[in-house]
PDB file of C-alpha atoms in Angstrom:
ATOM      1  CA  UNK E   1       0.000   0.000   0.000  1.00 89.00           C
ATOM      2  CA  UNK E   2       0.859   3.450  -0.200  1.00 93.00           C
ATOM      3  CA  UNK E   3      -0.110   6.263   1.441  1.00 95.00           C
ATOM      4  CA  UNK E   4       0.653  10.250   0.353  1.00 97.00           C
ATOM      5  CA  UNK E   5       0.594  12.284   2.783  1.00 98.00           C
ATOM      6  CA  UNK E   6       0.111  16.327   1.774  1.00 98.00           C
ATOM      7  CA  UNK E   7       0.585  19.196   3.779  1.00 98.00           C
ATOM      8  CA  UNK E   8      -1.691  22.431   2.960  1.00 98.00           C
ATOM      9  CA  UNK E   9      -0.522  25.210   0.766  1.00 98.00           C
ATOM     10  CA  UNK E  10       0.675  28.856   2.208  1.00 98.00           C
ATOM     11  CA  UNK E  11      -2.633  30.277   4.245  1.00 98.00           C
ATOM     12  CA  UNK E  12      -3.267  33.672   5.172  1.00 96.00           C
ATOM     13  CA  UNK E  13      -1.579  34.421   8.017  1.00 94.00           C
ATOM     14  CA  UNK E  14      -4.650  35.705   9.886  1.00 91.00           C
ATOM     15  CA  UNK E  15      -8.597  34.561  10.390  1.00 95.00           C
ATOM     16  CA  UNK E  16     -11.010  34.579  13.316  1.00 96.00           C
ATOM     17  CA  UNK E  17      -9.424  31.218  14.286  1.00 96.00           C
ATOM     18  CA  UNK E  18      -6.582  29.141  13.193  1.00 95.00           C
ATOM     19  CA  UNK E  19      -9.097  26.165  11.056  1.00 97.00           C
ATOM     20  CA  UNK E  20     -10.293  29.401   9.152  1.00 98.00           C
ATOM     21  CA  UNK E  21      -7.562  30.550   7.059  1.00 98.00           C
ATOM     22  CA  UNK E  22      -7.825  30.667   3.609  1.00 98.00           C
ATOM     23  CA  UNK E  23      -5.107  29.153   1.253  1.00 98.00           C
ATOM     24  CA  UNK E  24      -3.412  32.587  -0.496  1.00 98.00           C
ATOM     25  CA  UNK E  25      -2.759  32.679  -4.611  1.00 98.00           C
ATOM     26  CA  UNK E  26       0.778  31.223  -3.655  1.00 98.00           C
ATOM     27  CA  UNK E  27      -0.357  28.519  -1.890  1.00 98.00           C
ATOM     28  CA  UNK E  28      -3.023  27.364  -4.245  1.00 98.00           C
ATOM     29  CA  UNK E  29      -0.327  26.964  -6.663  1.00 98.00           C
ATOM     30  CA  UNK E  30       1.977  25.504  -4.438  1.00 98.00           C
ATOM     31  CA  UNK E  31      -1.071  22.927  -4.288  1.00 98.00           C
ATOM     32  CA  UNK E  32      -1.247  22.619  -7.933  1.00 98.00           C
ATOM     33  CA  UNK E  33       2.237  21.698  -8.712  1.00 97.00           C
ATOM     34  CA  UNK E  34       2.377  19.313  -6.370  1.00 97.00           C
ATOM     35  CA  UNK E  35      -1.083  17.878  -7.011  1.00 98.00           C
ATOM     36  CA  UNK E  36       0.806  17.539 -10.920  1.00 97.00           C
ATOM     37  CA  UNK E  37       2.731  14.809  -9.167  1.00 96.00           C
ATOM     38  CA  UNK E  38      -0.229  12.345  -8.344  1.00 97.00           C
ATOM     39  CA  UNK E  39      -1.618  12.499 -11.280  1.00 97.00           C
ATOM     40  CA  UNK E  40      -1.470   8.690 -12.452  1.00 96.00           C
ATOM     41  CA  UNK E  41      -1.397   7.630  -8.674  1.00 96.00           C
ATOM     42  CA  UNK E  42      -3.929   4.783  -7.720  1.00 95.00           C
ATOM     43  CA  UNK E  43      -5.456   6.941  -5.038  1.00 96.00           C
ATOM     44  CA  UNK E  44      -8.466   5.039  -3.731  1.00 95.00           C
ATOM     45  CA  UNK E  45      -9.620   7.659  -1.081  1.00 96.00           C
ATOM     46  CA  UNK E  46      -8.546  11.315  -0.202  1.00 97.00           C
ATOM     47  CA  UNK E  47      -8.752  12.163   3.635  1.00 97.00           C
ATOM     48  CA  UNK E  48      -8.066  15.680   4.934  1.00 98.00           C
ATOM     49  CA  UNK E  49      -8.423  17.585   8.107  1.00 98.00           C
ATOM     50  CA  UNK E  50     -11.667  19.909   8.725  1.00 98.00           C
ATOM     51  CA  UNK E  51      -9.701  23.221   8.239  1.00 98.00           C
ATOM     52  CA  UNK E  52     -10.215  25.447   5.345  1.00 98.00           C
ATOM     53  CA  UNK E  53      -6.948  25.823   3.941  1.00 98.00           C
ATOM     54  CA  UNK E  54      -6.777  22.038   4.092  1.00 98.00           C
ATOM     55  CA  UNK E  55     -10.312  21.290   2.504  1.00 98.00           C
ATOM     56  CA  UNK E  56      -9.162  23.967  -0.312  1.00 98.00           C
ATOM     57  CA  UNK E  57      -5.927  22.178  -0.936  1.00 98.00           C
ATOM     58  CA  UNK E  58      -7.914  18.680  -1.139  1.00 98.00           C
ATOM     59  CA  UNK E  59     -10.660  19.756  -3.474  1.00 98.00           C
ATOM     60  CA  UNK E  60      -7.545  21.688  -5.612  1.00 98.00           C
ATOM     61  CA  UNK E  61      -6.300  17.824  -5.831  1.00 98.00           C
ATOM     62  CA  UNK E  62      -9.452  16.245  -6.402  1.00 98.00           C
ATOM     63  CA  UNK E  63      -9.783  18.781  -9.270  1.00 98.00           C
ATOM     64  CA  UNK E  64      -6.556  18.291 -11.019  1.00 97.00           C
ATOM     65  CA  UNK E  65      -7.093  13.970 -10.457  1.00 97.00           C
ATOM     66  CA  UNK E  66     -10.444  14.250 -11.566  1.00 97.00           C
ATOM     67  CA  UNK E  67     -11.076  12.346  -8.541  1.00 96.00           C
ATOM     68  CA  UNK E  68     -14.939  11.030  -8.201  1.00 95.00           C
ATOM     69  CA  UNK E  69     -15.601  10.392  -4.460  1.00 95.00           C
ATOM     70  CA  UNK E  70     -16.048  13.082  -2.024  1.00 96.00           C
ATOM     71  CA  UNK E  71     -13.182  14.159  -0.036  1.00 98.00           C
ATOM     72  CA  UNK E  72     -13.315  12.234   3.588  1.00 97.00           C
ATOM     73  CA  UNK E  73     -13.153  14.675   6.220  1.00 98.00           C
ATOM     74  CA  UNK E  74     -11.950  13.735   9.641  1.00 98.00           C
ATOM     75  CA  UNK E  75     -11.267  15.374  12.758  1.00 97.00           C
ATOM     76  CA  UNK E  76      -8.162  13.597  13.455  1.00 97.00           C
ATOM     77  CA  UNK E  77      -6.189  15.335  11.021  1.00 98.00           C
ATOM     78  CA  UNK E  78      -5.984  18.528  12.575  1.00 98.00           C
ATOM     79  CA  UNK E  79      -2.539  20.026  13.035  1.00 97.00           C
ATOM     80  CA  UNK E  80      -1.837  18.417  16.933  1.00 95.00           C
ATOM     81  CA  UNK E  81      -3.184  15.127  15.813  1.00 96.00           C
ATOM     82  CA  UNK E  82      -1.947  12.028  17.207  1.00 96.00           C
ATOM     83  CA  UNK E  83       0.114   9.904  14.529  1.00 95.00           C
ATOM     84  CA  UNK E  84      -1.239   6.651  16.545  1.00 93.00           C
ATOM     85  CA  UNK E  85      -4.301   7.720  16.066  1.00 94.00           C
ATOM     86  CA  UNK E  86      -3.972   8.293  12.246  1.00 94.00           C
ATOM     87  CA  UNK E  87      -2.552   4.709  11.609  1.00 90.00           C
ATOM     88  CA  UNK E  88      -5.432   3.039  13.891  1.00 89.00           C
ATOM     89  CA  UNK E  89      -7.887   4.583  11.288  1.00 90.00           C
ATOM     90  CA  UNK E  90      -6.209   3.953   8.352  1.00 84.00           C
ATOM     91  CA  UNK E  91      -6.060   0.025   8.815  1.00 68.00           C
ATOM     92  CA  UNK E  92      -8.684  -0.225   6.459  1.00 68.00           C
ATOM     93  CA  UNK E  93      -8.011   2.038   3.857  1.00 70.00           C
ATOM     94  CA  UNK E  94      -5.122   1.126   0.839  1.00 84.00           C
ATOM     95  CA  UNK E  95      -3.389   4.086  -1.224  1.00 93.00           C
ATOM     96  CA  UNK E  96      -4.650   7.232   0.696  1.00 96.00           C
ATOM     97  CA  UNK E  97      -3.997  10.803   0.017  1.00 98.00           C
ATOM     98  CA  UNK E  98      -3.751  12.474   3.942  1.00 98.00           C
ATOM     99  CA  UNK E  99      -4.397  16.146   3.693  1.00 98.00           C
ATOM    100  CA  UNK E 100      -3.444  17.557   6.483  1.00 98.00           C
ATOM    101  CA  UNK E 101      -0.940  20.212   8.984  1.00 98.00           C
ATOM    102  CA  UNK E 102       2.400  20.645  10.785  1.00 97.00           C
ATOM    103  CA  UNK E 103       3.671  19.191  13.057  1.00 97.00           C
ATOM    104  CA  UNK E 104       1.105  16.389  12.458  1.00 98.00           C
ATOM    105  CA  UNK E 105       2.443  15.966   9.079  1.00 98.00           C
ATOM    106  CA  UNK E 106       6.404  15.575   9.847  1.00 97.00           C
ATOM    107  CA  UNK E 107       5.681  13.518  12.919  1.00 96.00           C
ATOM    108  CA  UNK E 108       3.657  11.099  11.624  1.00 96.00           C
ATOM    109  CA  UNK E 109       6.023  10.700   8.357  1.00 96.00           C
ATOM    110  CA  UNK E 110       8.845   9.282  11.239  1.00 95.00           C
ATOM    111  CA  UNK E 111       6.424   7.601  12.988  1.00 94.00           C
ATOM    112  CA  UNK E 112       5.672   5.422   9.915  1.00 92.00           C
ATOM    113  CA  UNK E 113       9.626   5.558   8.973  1.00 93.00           C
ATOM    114  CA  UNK E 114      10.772   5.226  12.048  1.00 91.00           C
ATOM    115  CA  UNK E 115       8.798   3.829  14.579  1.00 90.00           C
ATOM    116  CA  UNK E 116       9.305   6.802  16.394  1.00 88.00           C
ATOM    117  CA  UNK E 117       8.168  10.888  16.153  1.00 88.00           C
ATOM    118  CA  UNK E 118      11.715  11.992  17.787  1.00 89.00           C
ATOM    119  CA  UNK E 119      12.691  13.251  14.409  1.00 91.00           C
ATOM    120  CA  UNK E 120      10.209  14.880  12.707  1.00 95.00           C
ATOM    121  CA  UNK E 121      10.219  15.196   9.123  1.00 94.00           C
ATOM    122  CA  UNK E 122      10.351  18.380   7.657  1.00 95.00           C
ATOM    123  CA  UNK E 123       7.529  19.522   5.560  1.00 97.00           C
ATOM    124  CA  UNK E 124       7.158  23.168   3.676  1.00 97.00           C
ATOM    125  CA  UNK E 125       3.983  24.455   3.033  1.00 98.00           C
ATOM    126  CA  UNK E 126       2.211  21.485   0.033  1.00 98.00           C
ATOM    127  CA  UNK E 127       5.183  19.557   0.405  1.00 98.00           C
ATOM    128  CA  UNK E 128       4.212  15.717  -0.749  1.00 98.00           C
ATOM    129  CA  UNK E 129       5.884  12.799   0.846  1.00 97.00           C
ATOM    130  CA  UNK E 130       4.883   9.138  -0.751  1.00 97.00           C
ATOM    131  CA  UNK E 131       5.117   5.795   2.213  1.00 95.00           C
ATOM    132  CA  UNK E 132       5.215   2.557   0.978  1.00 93.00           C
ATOM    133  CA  UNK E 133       4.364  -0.690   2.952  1.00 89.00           C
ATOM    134  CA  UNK E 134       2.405  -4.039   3.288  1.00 81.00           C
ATOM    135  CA  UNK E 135       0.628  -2.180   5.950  1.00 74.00           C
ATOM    136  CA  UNK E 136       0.452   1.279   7.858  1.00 71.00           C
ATOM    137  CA  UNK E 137       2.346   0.769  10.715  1.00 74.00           C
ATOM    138  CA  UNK E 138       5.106   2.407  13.029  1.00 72.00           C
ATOM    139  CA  UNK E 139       8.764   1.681  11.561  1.00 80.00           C
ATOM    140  CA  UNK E 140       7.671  -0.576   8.839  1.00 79.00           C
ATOM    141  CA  UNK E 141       6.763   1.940   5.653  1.00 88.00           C
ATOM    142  CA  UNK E 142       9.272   3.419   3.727  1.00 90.00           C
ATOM    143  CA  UNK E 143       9.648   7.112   2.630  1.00 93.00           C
ATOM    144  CA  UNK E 144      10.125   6.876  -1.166  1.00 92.00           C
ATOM    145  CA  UNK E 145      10.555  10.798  -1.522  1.00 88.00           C
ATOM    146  CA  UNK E 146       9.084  14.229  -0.336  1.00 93.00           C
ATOM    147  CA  UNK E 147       8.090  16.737  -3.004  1.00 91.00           C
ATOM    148  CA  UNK E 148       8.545  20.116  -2.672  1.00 89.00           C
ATOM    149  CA  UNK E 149       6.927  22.348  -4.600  1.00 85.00           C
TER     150      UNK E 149
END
């Protein structure tokens, strides 16, 4: 299986709250360059976090795949997630696209890498990073690469 996992593009710097910011022009195509680089991908589901810059930066890749189901929207993917928590709920899913936020992102790269989150991987702003494993679990995928756009 593989899983992508997809950290927002550049968001306005301020909102009301933090989940409201807005992706800016740069950011959306940030998104769109690396959204290029799925393109071809077998991407069976595409799961993002419930803020708005990270719902804008999923539909932006849903548009580019022409991807038919909806966008899966979870509250777990919110930017102090718990990587645990994101590998119990993906032990059903195969080839996911994770939309999501730092330091979720990073941490849960080296917690699939690594076993561990003492090292978190560094992720820009739409920054892509591909896993590859028989399953989703701590220490056993590997990092192919990380995209940057």
């Amino acid at each position: 299986m593989k899983v992508w996992v997809l950290r927002h593009g550049e968001a306005e710097g301020h909102a009301r709250t933090d989940a409201e910011r807005n992706l800016t022009e740069h950011g959306r195509a940030e998104v769109l360059r690396s959204a290029a680089e799925l393109i071809g991908q077998p991407i069976s589901a595409i799961i993002a976090s419930p803020y708005v810059r990270a719902q804008q930066t999923a539909q932006l890749v849903r548009e580019v795949l022409g991807f038919e189901p909806e966008i899966r929207t979870v509250p777990w993917l919110t930017p102090d997630g718990n990587p645990l928590q994101v590998l119990e709920k993906l032990d059903t899913d195969d080839n996911v696209l994770l939309v999501s936020h730092q330091p979720l992102v990073g941490s849960l790269i080296s917690f699939l890498q690594h076993g561990h989150q003492r090292q978190p991987q560094p992720m820009h702003t739409a920054s892509l990073a591909e896993l590859e494993g028989d399953f989703p679990l701590a220490g056993l995928m590997h990092l192919n690469h990380v995209k940057n756009p």
